[in-house]
mmCIF file of C-alpha atoms in Angstrom:
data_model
loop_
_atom_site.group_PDB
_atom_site.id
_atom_site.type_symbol
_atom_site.label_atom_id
_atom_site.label_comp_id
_atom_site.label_asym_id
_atom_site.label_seq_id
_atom_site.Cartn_x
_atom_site.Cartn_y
_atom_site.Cartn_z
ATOM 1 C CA UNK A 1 129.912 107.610 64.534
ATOM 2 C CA UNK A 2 130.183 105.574 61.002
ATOM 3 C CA UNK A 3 128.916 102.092 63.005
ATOM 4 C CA UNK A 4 125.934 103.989 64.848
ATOM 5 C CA UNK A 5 125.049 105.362 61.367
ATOM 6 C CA UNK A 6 125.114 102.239 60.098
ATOM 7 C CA UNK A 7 123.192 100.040 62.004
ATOM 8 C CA UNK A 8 120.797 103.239 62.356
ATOM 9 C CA UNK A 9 120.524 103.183 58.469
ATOM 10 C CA UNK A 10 121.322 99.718 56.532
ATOM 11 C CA UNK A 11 119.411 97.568 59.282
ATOM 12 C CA UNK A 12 119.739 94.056 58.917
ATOM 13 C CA UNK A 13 117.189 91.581 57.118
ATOM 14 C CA UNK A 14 114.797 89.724 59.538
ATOM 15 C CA UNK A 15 116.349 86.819 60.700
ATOM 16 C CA UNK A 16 115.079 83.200 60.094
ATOM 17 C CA UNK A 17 115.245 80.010 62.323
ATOM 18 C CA UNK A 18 116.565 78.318 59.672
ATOM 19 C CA UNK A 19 119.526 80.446 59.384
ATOM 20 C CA UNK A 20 120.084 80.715 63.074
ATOM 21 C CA UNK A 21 123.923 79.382 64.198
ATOM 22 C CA UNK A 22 123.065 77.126 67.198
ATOM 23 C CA UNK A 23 125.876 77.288 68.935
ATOM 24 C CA UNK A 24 125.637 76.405 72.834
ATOM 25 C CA UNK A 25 121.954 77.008 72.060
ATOM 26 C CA UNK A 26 120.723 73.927 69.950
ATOM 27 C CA UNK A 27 118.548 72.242 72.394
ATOM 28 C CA UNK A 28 116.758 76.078 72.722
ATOM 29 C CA UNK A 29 116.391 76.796 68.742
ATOM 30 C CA UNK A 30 114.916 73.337 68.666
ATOM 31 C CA UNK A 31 112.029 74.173 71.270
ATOM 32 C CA UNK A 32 111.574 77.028 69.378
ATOM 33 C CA UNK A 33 111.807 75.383 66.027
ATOM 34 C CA UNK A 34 109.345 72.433 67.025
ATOM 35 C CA UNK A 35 106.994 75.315 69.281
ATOM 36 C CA UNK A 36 102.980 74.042 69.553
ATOM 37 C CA UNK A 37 99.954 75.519 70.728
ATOM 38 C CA UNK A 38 99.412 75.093 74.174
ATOM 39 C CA UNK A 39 103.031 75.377 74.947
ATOM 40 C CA UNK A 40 104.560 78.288 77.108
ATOM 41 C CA UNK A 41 108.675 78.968 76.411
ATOM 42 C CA UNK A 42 110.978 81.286 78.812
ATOM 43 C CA UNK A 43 113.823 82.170 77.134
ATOM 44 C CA UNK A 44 116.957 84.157 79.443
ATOM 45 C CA UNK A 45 120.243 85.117 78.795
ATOM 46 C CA UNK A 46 122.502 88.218 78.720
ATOM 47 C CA UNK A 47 122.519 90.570 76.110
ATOM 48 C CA UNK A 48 123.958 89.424 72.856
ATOM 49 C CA UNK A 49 122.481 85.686 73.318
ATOM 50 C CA UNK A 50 119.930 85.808 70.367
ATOM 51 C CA UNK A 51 116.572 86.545 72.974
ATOM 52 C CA UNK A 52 115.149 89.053 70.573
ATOM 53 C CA UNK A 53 116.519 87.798 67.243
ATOM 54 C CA UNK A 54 114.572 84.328 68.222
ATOM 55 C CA UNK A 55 111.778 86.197 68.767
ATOM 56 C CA UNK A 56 111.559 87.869 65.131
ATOM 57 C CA UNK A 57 112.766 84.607 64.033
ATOM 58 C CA UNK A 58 109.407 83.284 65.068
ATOM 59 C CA UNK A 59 107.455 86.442 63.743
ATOM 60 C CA UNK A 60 108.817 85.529 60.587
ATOM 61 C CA UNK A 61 107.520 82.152 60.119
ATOM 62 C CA UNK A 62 104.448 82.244 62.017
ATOM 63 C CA UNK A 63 101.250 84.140 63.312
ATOM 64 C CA UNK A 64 102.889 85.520 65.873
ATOM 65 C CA UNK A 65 102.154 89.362 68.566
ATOM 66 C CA UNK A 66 105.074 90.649 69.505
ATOM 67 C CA UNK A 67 104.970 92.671 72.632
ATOM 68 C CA UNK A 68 107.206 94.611 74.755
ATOM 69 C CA UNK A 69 107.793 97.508 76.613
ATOM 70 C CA UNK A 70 106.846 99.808 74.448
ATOM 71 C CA UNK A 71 102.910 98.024 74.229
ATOM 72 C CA UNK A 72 100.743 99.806 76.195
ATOM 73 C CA UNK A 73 99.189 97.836 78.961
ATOM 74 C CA UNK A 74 96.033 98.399 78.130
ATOM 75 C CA UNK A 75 96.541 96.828 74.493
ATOM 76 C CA UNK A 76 97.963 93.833 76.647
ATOM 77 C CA UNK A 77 95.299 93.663 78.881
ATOM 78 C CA UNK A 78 92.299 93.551 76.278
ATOM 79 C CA UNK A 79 94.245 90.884 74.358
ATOM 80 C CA UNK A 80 94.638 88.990 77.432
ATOM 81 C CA UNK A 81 90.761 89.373 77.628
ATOM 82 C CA UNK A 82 90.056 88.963 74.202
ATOM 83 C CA UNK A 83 87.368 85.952 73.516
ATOM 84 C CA UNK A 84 88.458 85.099 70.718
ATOM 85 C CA UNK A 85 92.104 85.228 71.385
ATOM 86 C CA UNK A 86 93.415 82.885 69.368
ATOM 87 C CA UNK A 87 92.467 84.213 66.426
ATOM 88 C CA UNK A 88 94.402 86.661 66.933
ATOM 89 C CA UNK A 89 97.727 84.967 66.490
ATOM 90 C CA UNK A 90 99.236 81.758 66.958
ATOM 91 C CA UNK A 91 102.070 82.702 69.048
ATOM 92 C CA UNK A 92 102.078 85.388 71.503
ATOM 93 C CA UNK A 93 105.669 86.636 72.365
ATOM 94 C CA UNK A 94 106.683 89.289 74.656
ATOM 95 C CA UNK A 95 110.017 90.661 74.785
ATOM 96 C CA UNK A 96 112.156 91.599 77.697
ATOM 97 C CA UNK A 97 110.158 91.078 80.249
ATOM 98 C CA UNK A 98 112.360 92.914 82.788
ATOM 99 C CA UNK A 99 111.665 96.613 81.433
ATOM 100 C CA UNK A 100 107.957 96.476 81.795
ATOM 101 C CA UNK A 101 106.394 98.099 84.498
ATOM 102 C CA UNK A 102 103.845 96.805 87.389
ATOM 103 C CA UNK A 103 100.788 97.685 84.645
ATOM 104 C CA UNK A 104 102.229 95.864 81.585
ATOM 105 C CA UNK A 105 103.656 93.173 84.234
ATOM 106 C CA UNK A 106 99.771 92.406 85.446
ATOM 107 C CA UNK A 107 98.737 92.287 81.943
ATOM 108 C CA UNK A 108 101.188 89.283 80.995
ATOM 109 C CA UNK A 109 100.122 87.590 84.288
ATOM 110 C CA UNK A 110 96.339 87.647 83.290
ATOM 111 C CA UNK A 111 98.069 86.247 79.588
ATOM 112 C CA UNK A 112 99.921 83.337 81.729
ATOM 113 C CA UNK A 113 96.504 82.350 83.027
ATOM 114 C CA UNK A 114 94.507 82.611 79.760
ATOM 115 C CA UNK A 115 97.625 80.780 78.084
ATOM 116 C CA UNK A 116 97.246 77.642 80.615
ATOM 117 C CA UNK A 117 93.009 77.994 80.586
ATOM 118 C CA UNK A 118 92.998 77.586 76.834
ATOM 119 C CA UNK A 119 96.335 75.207 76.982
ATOM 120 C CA UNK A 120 94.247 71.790 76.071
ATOM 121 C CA UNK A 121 91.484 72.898 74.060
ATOM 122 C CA UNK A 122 91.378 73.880 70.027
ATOM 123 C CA UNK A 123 91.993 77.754 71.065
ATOM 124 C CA UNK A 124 95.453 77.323 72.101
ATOM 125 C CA UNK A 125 98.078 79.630 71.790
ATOM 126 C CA UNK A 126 101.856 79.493 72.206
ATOM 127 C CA UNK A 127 103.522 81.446 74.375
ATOM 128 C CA UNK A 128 107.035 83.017 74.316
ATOM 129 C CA UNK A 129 108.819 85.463 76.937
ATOM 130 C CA UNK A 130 112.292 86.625 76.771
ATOM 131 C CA UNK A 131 114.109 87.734 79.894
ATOM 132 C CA UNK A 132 117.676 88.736 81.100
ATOM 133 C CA UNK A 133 117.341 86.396 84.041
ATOM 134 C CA UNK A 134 116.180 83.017 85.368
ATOM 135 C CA UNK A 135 112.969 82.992 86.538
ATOM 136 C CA UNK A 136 113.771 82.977 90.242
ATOM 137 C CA UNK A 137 116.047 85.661 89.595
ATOM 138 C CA UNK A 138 113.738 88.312 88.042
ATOM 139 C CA UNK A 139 112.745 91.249 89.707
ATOM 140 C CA UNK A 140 109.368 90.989 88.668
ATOM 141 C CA UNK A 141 105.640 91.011 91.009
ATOM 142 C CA UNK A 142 105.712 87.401 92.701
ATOM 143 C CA UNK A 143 103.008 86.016 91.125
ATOM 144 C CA UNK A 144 104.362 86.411 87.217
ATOM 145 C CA UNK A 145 107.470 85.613 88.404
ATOM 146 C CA UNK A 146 106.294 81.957 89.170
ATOM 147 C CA UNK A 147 104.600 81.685 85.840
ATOM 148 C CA UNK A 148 107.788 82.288 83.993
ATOM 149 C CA UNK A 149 109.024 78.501 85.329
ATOM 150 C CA UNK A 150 105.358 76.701 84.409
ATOM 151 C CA UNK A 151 106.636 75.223 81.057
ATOM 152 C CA UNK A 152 109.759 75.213 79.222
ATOM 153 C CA UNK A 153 112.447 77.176 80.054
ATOM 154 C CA UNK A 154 116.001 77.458 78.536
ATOM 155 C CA UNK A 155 119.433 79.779 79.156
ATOM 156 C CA UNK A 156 120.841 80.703 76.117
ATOM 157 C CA UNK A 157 124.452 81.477 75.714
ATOM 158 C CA UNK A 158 126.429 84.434 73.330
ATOM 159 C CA UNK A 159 127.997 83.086 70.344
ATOM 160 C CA UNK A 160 131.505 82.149 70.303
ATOM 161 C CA UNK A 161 133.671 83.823 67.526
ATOM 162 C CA UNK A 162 133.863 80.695 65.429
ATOM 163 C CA UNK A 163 129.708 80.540 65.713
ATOM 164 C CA UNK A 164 129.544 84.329 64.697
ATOM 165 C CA UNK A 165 131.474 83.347 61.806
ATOM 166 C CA UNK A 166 129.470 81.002 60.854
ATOM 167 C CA UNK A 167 126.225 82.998 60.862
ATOM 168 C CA UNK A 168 128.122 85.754 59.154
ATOM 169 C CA UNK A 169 129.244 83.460 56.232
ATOM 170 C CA UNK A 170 126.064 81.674 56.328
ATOM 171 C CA UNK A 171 124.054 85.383 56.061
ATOM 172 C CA UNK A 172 126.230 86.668 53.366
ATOM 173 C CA UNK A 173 125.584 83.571 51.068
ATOM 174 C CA UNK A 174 121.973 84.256 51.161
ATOM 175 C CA UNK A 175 122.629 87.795 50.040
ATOM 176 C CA UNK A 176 125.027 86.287 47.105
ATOM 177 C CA UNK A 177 128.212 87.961 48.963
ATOM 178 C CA UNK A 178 131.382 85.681 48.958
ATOM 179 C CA UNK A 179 133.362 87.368 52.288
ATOM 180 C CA UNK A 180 136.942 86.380 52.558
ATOM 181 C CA UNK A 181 138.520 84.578 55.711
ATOM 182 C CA UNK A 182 140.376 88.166 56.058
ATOM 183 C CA UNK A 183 137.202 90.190 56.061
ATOM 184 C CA UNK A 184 135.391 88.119 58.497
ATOM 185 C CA UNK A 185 138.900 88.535 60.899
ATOM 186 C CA UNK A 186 138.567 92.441 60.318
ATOM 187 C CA UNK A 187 134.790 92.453 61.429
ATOM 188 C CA UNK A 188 135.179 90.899 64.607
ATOM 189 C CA UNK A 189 138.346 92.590 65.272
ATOM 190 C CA UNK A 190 137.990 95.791 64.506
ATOM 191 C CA UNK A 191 134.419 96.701 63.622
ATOM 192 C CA UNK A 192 131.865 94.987 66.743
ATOM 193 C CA UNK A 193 131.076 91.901 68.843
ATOM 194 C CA UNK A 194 127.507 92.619 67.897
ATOM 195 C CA UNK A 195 126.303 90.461 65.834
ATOM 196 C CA UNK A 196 123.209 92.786 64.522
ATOM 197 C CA UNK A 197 125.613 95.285 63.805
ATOM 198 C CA UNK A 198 127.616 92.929 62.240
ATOM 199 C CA UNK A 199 124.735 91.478 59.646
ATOM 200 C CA UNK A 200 124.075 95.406 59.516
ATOM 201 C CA UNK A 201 127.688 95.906 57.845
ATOM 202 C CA UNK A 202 127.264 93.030 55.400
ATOM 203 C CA UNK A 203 123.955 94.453 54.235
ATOM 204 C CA UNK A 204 125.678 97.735 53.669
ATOM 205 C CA UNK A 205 128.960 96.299 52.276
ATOM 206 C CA UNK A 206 126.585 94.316 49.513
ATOM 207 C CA UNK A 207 125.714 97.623 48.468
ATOM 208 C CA UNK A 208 128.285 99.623 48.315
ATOM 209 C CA UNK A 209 131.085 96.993 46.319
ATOM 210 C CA UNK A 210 128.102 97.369 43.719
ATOM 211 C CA UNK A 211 128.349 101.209 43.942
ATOM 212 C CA UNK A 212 131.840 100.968 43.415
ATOM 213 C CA UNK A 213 132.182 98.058 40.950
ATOM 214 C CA UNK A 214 134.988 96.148 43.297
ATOM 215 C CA UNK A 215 135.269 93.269 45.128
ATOM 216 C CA UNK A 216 134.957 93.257 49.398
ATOM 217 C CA UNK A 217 138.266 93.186 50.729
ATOM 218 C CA UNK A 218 139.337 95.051 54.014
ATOM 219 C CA UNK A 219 140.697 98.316 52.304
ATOM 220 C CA UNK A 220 136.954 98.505 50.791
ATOM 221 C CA UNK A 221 135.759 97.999 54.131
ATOM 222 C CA UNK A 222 137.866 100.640 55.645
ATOM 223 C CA UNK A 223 136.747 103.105 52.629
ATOM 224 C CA UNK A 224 132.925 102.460 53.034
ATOM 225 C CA UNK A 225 133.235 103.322 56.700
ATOM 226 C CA UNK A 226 135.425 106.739 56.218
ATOM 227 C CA UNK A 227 132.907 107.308 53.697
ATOM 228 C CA UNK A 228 130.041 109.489 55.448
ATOM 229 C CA UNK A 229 128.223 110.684 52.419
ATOM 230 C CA UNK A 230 127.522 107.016 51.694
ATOM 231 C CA UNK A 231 126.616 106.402 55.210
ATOM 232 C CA UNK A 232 124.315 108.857 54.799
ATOM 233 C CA UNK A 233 122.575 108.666 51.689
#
């Protein structure tokens, strides 16, 4: 109960590209880093690779529409239709492609074919779709399915322990928060393999050694997660 009120409560900052850990995933980040107008990216893996953290990444730093199953189709539909599209955003991202349904579904197809009519010309947009599978593999209408495959596409792979280290230590330096090598063993033991959960705890750890006036060591840890009127404050 403690961890689902904390990752309910203390979400974690937006994530940057900068800060991303690589990982098996450098040649990905990169397409996403380096990610022009006119260009079309399909990014697949299971859950836990980074598909939607990539995705925010890019909100962060640019123009970007994120969609996703909770969009309405029509909203997807009259921006597919939209004129003057790309003024409405530089980068058009839709997230887990999988869970939309045959409406939603026809309205990224009619975005496919606006994305590759306005591809070469000074209205391009870039386009970005997350899915759980490779394109062949999705269990999507025939036609989109296809589309997924027309530009770049790249597999990206969960983080290793040593890279969700890394991203932990790196994430807690931007926040000013020294962690210990003990700590860091004690969240990926004990507390989750989640690694938004995990960013979730250091954001709620930074406040609560302030609360308390002490340093983060694994007894504090322990105490902040026992401690429920904290959680829920």
């Amino acid at each position: 109960m403690s961890r689902q009120l904390l990752l309910e409560i203390i979400p974690a900052q937006g994530p940057t590209l900068a800060a991303t850990v690589m990982g098996a995933n450098a040649a990905a980040i990169s397409a996403v880093t380096g990610l022009e107008r006119g260009r079309a990216l399909y990014l697949w893996g299971p859950p836990g690779s980074g598909r939607s953290h990539l995705l925010r990444a890019i909100a962060g730093s640019r123009s970007t529409l994120l969609l996703g199953a909770g969009t309405s189709a029509s909203a997807m539909m009259a921006l597919a239709t939209n004129p003057t599209l790309e003024k409405a955003a530089e980068v058009i991202a839709v997230d887990d492609i999988q869970e939309l349904d045959e409406p939603q579904q026809a309205a990224v197809f009619a975005l496919y074919n606006r994305w590759r009519e306005l591809a070469s010309t000074a209205a391009a947009f870039a386009l970005v779709v997350t899915g759980d599978r490779a394109p062949l593999s999705m269990s999507l209408r025939e036609d989109l399915r296809t589309r997924l495959g027309w530009d770049l596409v790249f597999r990206l792979e969960p983080l290793s322990d040593t890279d969700k280290s890394e991203a932990l230590v790196t994430y807690a330096k931007q926040q000013g928060l020294p962690l210990s090598s003990d700590v860091l063993d004690w969240m990926l033991t004990h507390y989750s393999r989640d690694i938004r959960q995990l960013f979730a705890l250091i954001d709620a750890l930074d406040r609560y050694s302030l609360s308390k006036h002490r340093t983060i060591t694994v007894p504090l840890v322990r105490l902040m997660l026992a401690d429920r009127e904290f959680l829920q404050s």
